[in-house]
Tab-separated table of C-alpha atoms and ligand atoms in Angstrom:
chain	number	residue	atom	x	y	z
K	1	UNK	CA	11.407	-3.898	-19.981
K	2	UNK	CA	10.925	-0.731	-17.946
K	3	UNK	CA	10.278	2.896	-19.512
K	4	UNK	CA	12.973	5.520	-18.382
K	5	UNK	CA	11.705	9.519	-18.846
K	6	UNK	CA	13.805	11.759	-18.912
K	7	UNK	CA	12.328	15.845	-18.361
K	8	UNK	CA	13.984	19.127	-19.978
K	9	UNK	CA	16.699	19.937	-17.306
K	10	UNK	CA	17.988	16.247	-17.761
K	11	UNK	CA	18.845	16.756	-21.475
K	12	UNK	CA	19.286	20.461	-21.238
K	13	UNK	CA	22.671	21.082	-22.184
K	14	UNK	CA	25.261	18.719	-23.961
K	15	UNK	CA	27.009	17.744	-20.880
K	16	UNK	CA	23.382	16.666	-19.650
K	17	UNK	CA	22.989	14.714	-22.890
K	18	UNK	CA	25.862	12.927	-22.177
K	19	UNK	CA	25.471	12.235	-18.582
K	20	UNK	CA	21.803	10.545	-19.234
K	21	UNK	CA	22.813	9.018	-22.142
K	22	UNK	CA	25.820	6.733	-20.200
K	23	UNK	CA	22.941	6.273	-17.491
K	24	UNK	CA	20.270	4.951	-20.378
K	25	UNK	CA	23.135	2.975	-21.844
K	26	UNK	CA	23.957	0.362	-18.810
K	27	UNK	CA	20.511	0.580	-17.857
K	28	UNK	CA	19.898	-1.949	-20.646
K	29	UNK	CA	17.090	-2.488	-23.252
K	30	UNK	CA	14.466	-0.165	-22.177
K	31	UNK	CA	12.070	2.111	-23.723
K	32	UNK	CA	13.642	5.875	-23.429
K	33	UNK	CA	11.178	8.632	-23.168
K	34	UNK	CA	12.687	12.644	-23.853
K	35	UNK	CA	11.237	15.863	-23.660
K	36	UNK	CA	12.414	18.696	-25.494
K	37	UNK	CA	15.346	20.328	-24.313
K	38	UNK	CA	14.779	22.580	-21.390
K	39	UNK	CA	13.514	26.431	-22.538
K	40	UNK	CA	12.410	25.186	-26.234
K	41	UNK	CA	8.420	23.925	-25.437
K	42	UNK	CA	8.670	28.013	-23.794
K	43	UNK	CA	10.428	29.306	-27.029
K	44	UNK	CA	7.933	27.475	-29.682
K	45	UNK	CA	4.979	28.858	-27.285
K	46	UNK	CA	6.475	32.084	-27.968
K	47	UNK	CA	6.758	31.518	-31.512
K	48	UNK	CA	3.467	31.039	-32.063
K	49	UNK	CA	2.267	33.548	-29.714
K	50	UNK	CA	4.334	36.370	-32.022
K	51	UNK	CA	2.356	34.394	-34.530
K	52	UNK	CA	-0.988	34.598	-33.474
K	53	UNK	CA	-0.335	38.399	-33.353
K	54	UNK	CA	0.792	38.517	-36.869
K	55	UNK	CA	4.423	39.421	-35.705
K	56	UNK	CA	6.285	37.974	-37.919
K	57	UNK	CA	9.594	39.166	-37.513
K	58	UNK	CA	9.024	38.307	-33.516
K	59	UNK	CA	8.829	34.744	-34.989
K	60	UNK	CA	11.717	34.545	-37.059
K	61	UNK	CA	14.298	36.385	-34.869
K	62	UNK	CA	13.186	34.142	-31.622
K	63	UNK	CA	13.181	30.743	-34.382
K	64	UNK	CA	17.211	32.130	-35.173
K	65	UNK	CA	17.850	32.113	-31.460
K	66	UNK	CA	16.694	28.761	-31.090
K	67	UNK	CA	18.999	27.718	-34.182
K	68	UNK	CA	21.760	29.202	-32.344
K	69	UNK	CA	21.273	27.575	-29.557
K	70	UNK	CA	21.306	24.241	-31.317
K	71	UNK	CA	24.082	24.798	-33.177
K	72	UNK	CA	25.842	25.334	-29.934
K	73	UNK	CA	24.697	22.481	-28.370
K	74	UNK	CA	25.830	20.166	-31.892
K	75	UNK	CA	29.169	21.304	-31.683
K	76	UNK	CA	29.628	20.603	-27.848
K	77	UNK	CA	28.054	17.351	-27.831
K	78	UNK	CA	29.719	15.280	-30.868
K	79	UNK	CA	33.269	14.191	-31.477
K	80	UNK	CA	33.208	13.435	-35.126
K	81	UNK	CA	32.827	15.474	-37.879
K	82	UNK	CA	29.854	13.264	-39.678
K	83	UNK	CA	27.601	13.189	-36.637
K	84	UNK	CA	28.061	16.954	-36.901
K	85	UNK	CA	26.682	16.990	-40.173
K	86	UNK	CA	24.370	14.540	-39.454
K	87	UNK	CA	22.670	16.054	-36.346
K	88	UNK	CA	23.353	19.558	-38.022
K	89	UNK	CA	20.760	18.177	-40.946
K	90	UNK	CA	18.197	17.100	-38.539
K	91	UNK	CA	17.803	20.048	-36.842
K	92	UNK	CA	17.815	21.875	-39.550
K	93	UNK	CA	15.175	19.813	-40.873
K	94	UNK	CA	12.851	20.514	-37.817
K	95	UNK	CA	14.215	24.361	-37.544
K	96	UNK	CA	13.598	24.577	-41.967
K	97	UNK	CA	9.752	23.131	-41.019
K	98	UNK	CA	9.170	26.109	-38.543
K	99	UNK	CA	10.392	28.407	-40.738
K	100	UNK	CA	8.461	27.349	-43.641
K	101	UNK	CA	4.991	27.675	-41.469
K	102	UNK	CA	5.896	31.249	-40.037
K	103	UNK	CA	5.517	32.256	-43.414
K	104	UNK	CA	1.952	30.986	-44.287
K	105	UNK	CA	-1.624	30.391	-42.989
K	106	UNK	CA	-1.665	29.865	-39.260
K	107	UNK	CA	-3.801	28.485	-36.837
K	108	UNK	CA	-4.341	26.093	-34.306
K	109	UNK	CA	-2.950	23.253	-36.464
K	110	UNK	CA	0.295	25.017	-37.115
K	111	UNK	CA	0.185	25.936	-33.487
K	112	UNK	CA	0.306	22.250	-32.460
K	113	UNK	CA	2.868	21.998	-35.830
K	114	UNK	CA	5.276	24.191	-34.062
K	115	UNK	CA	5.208	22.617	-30.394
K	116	UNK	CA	5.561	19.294	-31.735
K	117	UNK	CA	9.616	20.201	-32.768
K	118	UNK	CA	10.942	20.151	-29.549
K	119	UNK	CA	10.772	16.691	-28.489
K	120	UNK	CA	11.567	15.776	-32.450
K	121	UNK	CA	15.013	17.699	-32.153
K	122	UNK	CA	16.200	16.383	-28.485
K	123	UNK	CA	15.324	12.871	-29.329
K	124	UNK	CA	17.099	13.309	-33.036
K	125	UNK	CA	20.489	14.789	-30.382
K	126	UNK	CA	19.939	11.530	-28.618
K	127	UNK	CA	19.701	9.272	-31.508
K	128	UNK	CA	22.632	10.615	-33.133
K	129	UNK	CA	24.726	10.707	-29.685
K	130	UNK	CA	24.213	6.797	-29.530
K	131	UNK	CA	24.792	6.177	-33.325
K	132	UNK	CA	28.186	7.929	-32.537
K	133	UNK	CA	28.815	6.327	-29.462
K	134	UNK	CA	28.079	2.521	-31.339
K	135	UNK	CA	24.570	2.252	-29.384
K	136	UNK	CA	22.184	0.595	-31.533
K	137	UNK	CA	19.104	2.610	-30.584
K	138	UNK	CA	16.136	2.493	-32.831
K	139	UNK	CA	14.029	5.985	-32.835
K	140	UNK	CA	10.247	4.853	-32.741
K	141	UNK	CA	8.341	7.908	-34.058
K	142	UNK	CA	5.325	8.997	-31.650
K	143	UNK	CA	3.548	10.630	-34.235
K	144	UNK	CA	3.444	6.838	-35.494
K	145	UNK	CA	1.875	5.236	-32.468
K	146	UNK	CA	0.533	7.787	-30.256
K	147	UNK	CA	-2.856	8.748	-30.439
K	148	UNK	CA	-5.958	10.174	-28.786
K	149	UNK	CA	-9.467	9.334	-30.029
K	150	UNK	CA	-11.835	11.595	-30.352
K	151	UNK	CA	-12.610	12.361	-26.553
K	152	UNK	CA	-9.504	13.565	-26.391
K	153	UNK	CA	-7.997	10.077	-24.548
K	154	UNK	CA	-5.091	8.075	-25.284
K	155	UNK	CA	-6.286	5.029	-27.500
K	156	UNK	CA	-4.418	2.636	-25.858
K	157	UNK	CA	-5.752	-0.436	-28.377
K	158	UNK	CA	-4.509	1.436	-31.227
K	159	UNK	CA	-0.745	2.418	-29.433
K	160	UNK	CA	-0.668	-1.004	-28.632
K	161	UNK	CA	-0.639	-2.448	-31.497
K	162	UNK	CA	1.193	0.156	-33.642
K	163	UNK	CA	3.962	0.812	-31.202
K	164	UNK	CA	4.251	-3.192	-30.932
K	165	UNK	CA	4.710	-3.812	-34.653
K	166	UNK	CA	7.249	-0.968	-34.864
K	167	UNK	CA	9.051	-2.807	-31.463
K	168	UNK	CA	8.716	-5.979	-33.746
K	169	UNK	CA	10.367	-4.573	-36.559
K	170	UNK	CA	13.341	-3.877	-34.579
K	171	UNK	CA	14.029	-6.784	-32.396
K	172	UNK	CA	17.910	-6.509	-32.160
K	173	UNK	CA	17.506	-2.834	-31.410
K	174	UNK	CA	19.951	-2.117	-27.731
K	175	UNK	CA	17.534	-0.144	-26.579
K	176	UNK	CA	14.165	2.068	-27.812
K	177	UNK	CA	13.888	6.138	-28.110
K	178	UNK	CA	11.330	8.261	-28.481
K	179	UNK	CA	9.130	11.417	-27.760
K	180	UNK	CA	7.282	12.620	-25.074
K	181	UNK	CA	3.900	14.731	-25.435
K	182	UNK	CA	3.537	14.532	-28.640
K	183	UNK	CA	0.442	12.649	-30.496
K	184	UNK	CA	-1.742	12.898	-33.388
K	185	UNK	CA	-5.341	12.973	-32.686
K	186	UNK	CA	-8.249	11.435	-33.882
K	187	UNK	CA	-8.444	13.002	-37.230
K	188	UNK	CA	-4.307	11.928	-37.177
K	189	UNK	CA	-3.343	15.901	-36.825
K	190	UNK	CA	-0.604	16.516	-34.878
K	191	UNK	CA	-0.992	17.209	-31.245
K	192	UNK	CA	-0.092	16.619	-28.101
K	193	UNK	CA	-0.701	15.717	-24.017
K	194	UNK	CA	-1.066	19.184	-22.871
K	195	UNK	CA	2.005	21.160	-21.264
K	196	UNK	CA	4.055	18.642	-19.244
K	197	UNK	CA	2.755	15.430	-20.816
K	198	UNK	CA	5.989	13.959	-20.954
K	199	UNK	CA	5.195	11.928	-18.007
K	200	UNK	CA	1.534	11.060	-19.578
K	201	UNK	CA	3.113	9.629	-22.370
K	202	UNK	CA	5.716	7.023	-20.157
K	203	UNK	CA	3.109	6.323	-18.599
K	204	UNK	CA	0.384	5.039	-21.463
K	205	UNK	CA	3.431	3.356	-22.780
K	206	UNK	CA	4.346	1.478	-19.738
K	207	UNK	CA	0.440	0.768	-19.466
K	208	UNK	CA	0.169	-0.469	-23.052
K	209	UNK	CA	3.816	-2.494	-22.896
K	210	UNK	CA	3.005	-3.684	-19.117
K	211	UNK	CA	6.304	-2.675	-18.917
K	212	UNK	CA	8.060	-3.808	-15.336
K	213	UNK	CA	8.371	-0.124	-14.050
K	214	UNK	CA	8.003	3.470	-15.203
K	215	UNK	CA	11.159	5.853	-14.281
K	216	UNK	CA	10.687	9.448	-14.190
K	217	UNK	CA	13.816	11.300	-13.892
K	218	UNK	CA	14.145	15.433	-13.002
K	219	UNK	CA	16.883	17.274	-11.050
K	220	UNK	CA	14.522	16.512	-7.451
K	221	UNK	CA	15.192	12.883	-5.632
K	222	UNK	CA	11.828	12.417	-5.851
K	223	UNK	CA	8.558	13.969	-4.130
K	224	UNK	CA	9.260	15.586	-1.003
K	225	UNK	CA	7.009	15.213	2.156
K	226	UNK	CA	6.761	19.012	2.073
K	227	UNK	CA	7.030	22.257	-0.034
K	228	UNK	CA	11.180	22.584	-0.139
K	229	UNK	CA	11.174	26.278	-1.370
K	230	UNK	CA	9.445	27.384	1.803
K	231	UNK	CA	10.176	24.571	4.369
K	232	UNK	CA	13.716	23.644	5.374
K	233	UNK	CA	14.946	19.966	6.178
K	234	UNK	CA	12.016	18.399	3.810
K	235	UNK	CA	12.942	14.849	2.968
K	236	UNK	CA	12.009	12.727	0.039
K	237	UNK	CA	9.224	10.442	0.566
K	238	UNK	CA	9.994	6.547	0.229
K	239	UNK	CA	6.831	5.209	-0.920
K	240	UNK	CA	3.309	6.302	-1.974
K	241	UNK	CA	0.252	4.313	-3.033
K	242	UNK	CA	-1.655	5.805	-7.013
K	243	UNK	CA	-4.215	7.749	-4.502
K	244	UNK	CA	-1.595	9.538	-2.370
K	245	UNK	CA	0.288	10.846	-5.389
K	246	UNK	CA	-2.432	11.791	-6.993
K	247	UNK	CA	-3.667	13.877	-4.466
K	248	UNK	CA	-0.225	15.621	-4.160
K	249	UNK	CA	0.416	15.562	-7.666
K	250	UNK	CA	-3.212	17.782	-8.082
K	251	UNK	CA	-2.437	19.599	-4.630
K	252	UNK	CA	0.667	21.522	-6.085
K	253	UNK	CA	3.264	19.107	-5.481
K	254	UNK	CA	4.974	19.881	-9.255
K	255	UNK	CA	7.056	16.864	-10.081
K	256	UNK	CA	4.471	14.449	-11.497
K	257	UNK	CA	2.171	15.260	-14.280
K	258	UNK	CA	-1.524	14.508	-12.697
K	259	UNK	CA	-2.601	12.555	-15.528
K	260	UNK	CA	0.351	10.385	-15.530
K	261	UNK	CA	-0.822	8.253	-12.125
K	262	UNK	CA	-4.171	7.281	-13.725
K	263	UNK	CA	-2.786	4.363	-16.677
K	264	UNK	CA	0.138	3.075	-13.976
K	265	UNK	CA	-2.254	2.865	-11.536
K	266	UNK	CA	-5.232	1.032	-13.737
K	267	UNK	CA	-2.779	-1.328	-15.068
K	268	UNK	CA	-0.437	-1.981	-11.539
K	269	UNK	CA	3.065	-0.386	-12.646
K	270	UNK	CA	5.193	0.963	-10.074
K	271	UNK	CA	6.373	4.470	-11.297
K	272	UNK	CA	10.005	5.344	-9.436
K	273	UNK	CA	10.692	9.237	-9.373
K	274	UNK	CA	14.365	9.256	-9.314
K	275	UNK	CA	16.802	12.253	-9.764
K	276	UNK	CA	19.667	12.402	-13.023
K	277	UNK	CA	21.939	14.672	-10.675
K	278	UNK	CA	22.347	12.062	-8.203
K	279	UNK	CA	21.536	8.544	-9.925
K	280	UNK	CA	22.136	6.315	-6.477
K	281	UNK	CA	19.238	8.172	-4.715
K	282	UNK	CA	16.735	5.966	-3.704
K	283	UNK	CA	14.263	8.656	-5.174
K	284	UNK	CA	10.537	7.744	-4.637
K	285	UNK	CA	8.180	4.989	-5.932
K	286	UNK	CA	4.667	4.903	-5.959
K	287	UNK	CA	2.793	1.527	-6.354
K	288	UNK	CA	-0.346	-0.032	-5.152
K	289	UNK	CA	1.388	-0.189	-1.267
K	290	UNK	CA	-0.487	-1.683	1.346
K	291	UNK	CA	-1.639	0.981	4.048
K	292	UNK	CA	0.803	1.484	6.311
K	293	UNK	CA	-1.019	4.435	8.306
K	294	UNK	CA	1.442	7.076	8.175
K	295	UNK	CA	1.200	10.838	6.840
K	296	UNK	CA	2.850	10.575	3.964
K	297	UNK	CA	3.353	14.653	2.699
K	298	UNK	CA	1.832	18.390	2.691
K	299	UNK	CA	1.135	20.309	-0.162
K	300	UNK	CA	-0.306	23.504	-0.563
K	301	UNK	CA	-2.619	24.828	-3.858
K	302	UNK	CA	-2.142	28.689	-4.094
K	303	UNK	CA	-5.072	30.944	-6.016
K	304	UNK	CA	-8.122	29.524	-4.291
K	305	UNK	CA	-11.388	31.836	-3.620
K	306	UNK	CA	-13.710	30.689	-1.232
K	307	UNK	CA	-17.343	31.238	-2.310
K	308	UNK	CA	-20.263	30.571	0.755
K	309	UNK	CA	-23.825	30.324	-0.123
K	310	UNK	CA	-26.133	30.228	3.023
K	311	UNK	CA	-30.050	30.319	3.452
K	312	UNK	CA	-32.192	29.989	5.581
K	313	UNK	CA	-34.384	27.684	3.731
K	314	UNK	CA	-31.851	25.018	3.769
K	315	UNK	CA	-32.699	23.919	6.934
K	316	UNK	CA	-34.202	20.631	6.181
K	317	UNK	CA	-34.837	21.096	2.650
K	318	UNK	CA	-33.671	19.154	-0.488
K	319	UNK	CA	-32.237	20.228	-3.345
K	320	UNK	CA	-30.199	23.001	-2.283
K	321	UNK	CA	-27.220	22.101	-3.075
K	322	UNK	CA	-28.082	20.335	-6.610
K	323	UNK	CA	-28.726	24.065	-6.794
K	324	UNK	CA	-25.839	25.340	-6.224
K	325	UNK	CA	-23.607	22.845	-7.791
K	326	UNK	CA	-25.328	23.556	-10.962
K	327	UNK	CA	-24.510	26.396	-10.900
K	328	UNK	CA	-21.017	25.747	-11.015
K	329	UNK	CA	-21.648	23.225	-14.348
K	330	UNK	CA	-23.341	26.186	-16.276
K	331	UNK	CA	-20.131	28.486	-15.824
K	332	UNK	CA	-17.800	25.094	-16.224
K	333	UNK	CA	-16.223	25.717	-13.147
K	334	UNK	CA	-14.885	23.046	-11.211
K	335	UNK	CA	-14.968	22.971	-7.650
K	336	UNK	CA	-11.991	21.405	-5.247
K	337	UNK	CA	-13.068	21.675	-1.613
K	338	UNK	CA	-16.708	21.757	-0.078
K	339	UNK	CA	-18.028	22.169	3.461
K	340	UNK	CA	-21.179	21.941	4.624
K	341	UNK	CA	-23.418	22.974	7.610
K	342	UNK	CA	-27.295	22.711	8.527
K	343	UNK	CA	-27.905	26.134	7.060
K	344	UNK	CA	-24.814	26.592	3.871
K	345	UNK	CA	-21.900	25.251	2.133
K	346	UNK	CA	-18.954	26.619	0.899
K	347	UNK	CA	-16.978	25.481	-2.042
K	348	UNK	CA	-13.724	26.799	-3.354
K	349	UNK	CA	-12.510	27.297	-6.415
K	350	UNK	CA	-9.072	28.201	-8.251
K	351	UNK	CA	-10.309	29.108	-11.746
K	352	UNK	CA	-11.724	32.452	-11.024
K	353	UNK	CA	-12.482	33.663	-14.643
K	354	UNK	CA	-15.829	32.949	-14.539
K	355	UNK	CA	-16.858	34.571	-10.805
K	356	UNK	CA	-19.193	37.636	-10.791
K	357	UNK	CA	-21.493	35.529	-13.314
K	358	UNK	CA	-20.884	32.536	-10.943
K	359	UNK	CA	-21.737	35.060	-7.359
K	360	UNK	CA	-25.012	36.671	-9.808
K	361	UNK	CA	-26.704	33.229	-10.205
K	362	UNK	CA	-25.825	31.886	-6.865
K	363	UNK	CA	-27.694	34.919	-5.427
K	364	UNK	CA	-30.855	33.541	-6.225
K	365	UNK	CA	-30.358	30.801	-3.615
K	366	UNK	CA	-29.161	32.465	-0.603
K	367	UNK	CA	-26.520	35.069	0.779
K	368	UNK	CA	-23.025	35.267	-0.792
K	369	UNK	CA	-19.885	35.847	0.842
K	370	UNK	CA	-16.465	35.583	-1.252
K	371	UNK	CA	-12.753	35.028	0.430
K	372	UNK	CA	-10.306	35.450	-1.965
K	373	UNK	CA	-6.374	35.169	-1.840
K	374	UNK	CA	-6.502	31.732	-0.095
K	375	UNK	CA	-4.250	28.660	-0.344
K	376	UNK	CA	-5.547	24.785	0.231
K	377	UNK	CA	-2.905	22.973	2.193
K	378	UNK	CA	-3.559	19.284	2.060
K	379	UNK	CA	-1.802	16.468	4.568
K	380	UNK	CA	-1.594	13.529	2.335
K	381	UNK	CA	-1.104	9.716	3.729
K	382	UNK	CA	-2.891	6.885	4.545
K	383	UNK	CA	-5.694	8.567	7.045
K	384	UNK	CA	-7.909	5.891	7.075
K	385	UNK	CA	-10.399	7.120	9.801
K	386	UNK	CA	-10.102	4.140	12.116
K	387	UNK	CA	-6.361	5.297	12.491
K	388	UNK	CA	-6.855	7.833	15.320
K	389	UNK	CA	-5.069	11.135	16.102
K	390	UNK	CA	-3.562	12.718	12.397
K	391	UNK	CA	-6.685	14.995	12.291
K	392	UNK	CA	-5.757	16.448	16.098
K	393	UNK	CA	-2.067	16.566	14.971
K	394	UNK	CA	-2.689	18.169	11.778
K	395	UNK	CA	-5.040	20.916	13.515
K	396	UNK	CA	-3.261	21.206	16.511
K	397	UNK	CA	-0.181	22.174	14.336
K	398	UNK	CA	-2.338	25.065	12.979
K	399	UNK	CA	-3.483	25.793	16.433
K	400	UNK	CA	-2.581	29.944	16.027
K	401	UNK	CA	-3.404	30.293	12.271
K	402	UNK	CA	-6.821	31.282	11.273
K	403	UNK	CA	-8.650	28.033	9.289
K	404	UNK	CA	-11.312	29.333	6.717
K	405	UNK	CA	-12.493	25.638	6.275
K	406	UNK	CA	-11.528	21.839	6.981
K	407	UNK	CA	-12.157	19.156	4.732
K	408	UNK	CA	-11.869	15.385	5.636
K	409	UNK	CA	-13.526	12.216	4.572
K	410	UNK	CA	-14.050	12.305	1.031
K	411	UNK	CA	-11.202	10.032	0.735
K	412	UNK	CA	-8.776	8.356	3.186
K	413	UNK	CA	-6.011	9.676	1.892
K	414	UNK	CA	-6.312	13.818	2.463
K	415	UNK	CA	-6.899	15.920	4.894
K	416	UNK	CA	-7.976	19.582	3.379
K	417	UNK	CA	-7.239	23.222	5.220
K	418	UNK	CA	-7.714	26.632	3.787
K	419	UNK	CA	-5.849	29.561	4.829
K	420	UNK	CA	-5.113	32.748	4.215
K	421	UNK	CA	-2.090	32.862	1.728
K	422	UNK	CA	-0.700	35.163	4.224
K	423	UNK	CA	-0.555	32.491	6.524
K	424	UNK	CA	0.649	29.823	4.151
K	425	UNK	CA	4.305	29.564	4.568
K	426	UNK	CA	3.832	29.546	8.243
K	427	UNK	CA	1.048	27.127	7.979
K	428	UNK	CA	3.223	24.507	5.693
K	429	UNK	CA	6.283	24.855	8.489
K	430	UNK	CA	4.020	23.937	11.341
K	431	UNK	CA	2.859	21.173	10.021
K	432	UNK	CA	6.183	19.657	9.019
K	433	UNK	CA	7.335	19.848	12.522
K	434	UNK	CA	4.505	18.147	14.190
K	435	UNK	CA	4.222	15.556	11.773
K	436	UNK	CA	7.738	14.950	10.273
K	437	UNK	CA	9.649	16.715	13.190
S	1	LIG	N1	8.078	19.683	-23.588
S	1	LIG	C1	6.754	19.695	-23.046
S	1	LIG	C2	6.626	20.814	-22.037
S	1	LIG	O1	7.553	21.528	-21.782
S	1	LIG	C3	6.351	18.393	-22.461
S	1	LIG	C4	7.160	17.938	-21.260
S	1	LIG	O2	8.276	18.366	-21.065
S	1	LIG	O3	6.662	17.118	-20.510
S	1	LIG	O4	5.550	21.024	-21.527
S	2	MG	MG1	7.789	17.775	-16.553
């Protein structure tokens, strides 16, 4: 059995609805992921935003838009007058529900209330679009199975089980539905995987299932070896091993959630990133590969301030940096690159919110200097350090671009540069020539 996702854009109209669901059809009996339509996880956000500001009326007349929009996509995507009504109901079950909580207490609970109705309403669409078409496809509730415990992590024992028994109760079922990114948590409140946690949830359930593969499908054919909004000619990537797309997943490269490597990789499913516009594409996979010692991609991280602590009294003394990384932990900010020399370090950062407090403290160690504006751009393969000459390459290619700091070593699988985000674009089209060119 393999798990098929399918994001926003791929069910974000009726035609699209239609389109994936002949593909999930002769794909066979699989387990079929959905997020919400494309635009409605923005419009609940907004929803509850108006709410949070005791706007009201915001609320209601962006909940009738989203009606509208439904009822539009009902009437384009069924043939028969009784899958109207039926679809009609359920969303106006889900849209009723939304309604009801605009008009009472609110708070984080109803927050997580309202977010939950996306994925509820495409995979109802779905559901319905099958029962019309003669597909038997059972609807497995993930407010019935999924769960976090109380660290805030999938409980895989407990999906296991649950979303077993429901599989069990439904054995001549053609093929299985249900939602993405939503859960309940530990106290069994709704909730969910965090913006994008589509992909999380495929994932767990190919983990828990040990399901054959996991397919991700968008409107890219798959991850690209480079940044295709600023570099021409990129070209999808083939393969990647869990490391390598985790780096690029973290390092800006937007198509995989980061989360969503870590339970395919513990449990040794190959997750295929494939593209609903153009089926046949070979797409990308990423599986436990053997090294191969090739640069696999660039990726660039935008937002990142540079902070440099240096003193004199580091020269041969200990404890410096436990120091300065401490300070870090008391402001919870996490750090992403670090360099070091005989007499400082600098780290970066990209969560900022927290940086005059951060610079204060740090003061008491040494002297301070902050670069701000500056972009990480990562080379991502298999850079083993035996395998000579991708540093030189990847340097070389920046040869006239100013490099604030280089970062290698802390795994074999990235190389780190930061630049100027002036110099970005320029930086992420060198290095595609010399290494892809
Ligand atoms: N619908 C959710 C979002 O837009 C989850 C997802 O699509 O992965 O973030
Ligand atoms: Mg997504």
């Amino acid at each position: 059995m393999k798990v098929l996702k399918f994001g926003g854009t791929s069910v974000g109209t009726a035609d699209r609805i239609r389109t994936v669901a002949e593909h999930i059809r002769k794909s066979g009996r699989n387990i079929v992921v959905l997020s919400a339509m494309s635009g409605t996880t923005n419009t609940l956000v907004e929803i509850t935003d108006y709410l949070y500001k005791g706007n009201i009326p915001g609320a209601q007349e962006t909940l009738n838009a989203l009606e509208m929009k439904y009822s539009g996509v009902i009437s384009a995507l069924y043939d028969t007058e009784e899958a109207k009504a039926r679809a009609s109901m359920l969303i106006g079950e889900n849209i009723g529900y939304v309604r009801a909580l605009i008009q009472g207490e609110f708070a984080m609970a109803e927050e997580r209330e309202i977010l939950a109705r996306g994925e509820l309403m495409s995979t109802a669409l779905m559901n319905e679009y099958f029962r019309e078409c003669g597909v038997k496809s059972v609807l497995l509730p993930a407010l019935d199975f999924m769960r976090t415990d109380s660290n805030g992590e999938p409980d895989m024992k407990y999906i296991a089980t649950r979303l077993g028994r429901l599989m069990d109760l439904n054995p001549d079922a053609d093929l299985y539905l249900t939602q993405g990114y939503i859960c309940r948590n530990a106290f069994g409140d709704i909730d969910n995987l965090k913006r994008g946690g589509s992909d999380y949830t495929a994932s767990i359930i190919g983990a828990v299932l040990n399901a054959e593969e996991i397919q991700i499908w968008t409107d890219i054919d798959g991850m690209h070896n480079n940044d295709p909004r600023y570099v021409e000619g990129t070209r999808p990537v083939g393969s990647l091993n869990f490391e390598e797309a985790a780096e690029l997943a973290y390092f800006g490269a937007k198509i995989l959630h980061p989360n969503c490597v870590l339970p395919a990789k513990l449990n040794n499913i190959p997750v295929r990133l494939l593209n609903t516009l153009q089926p046949e594409a070979p797409g990308t996979v990423i599986y436990n590969m053997p090294p191969d010692g090739s640069v696999k991609a660039v990726a660039a991280k935008d937002n990142i301030t540079a902070i440099k602590v240096k003193s004199g009294r580091m020269l041969l003394a200990y404890g410096f940096l436990h120091k300065v990384f401490e300070t870090f932990e008391n402001h919870r900010t996490s750090i992403d690159m670090i360099a070091t020399s005989e007499v400082g370090v600098t780290v970066t950062i990209d969560d900022d919110s927290r940086l005059a407090a951060i610079v204060d403290d740090l003061k008491h160690f040494g002297t301070v200097t902050v670069d701000r504006d500056m972009v990480i751009i990562c080379v991502v393969g298999d850079l083993e350090w035996h395998n000579c000459g991708f540093e030189s390459k990847a340097v070389a290619a920046l040869a006239d671009i100013p490099i604030r700091m280089i970062s290698y070593g802390g795994s074999n699988y990235n190389i780190s540069m930061l630049v100027h985000r002036d110099n970005k674009v320029q930086a992420l089209q060198r290095l595609s020539e010399k290494l892809f060119g």
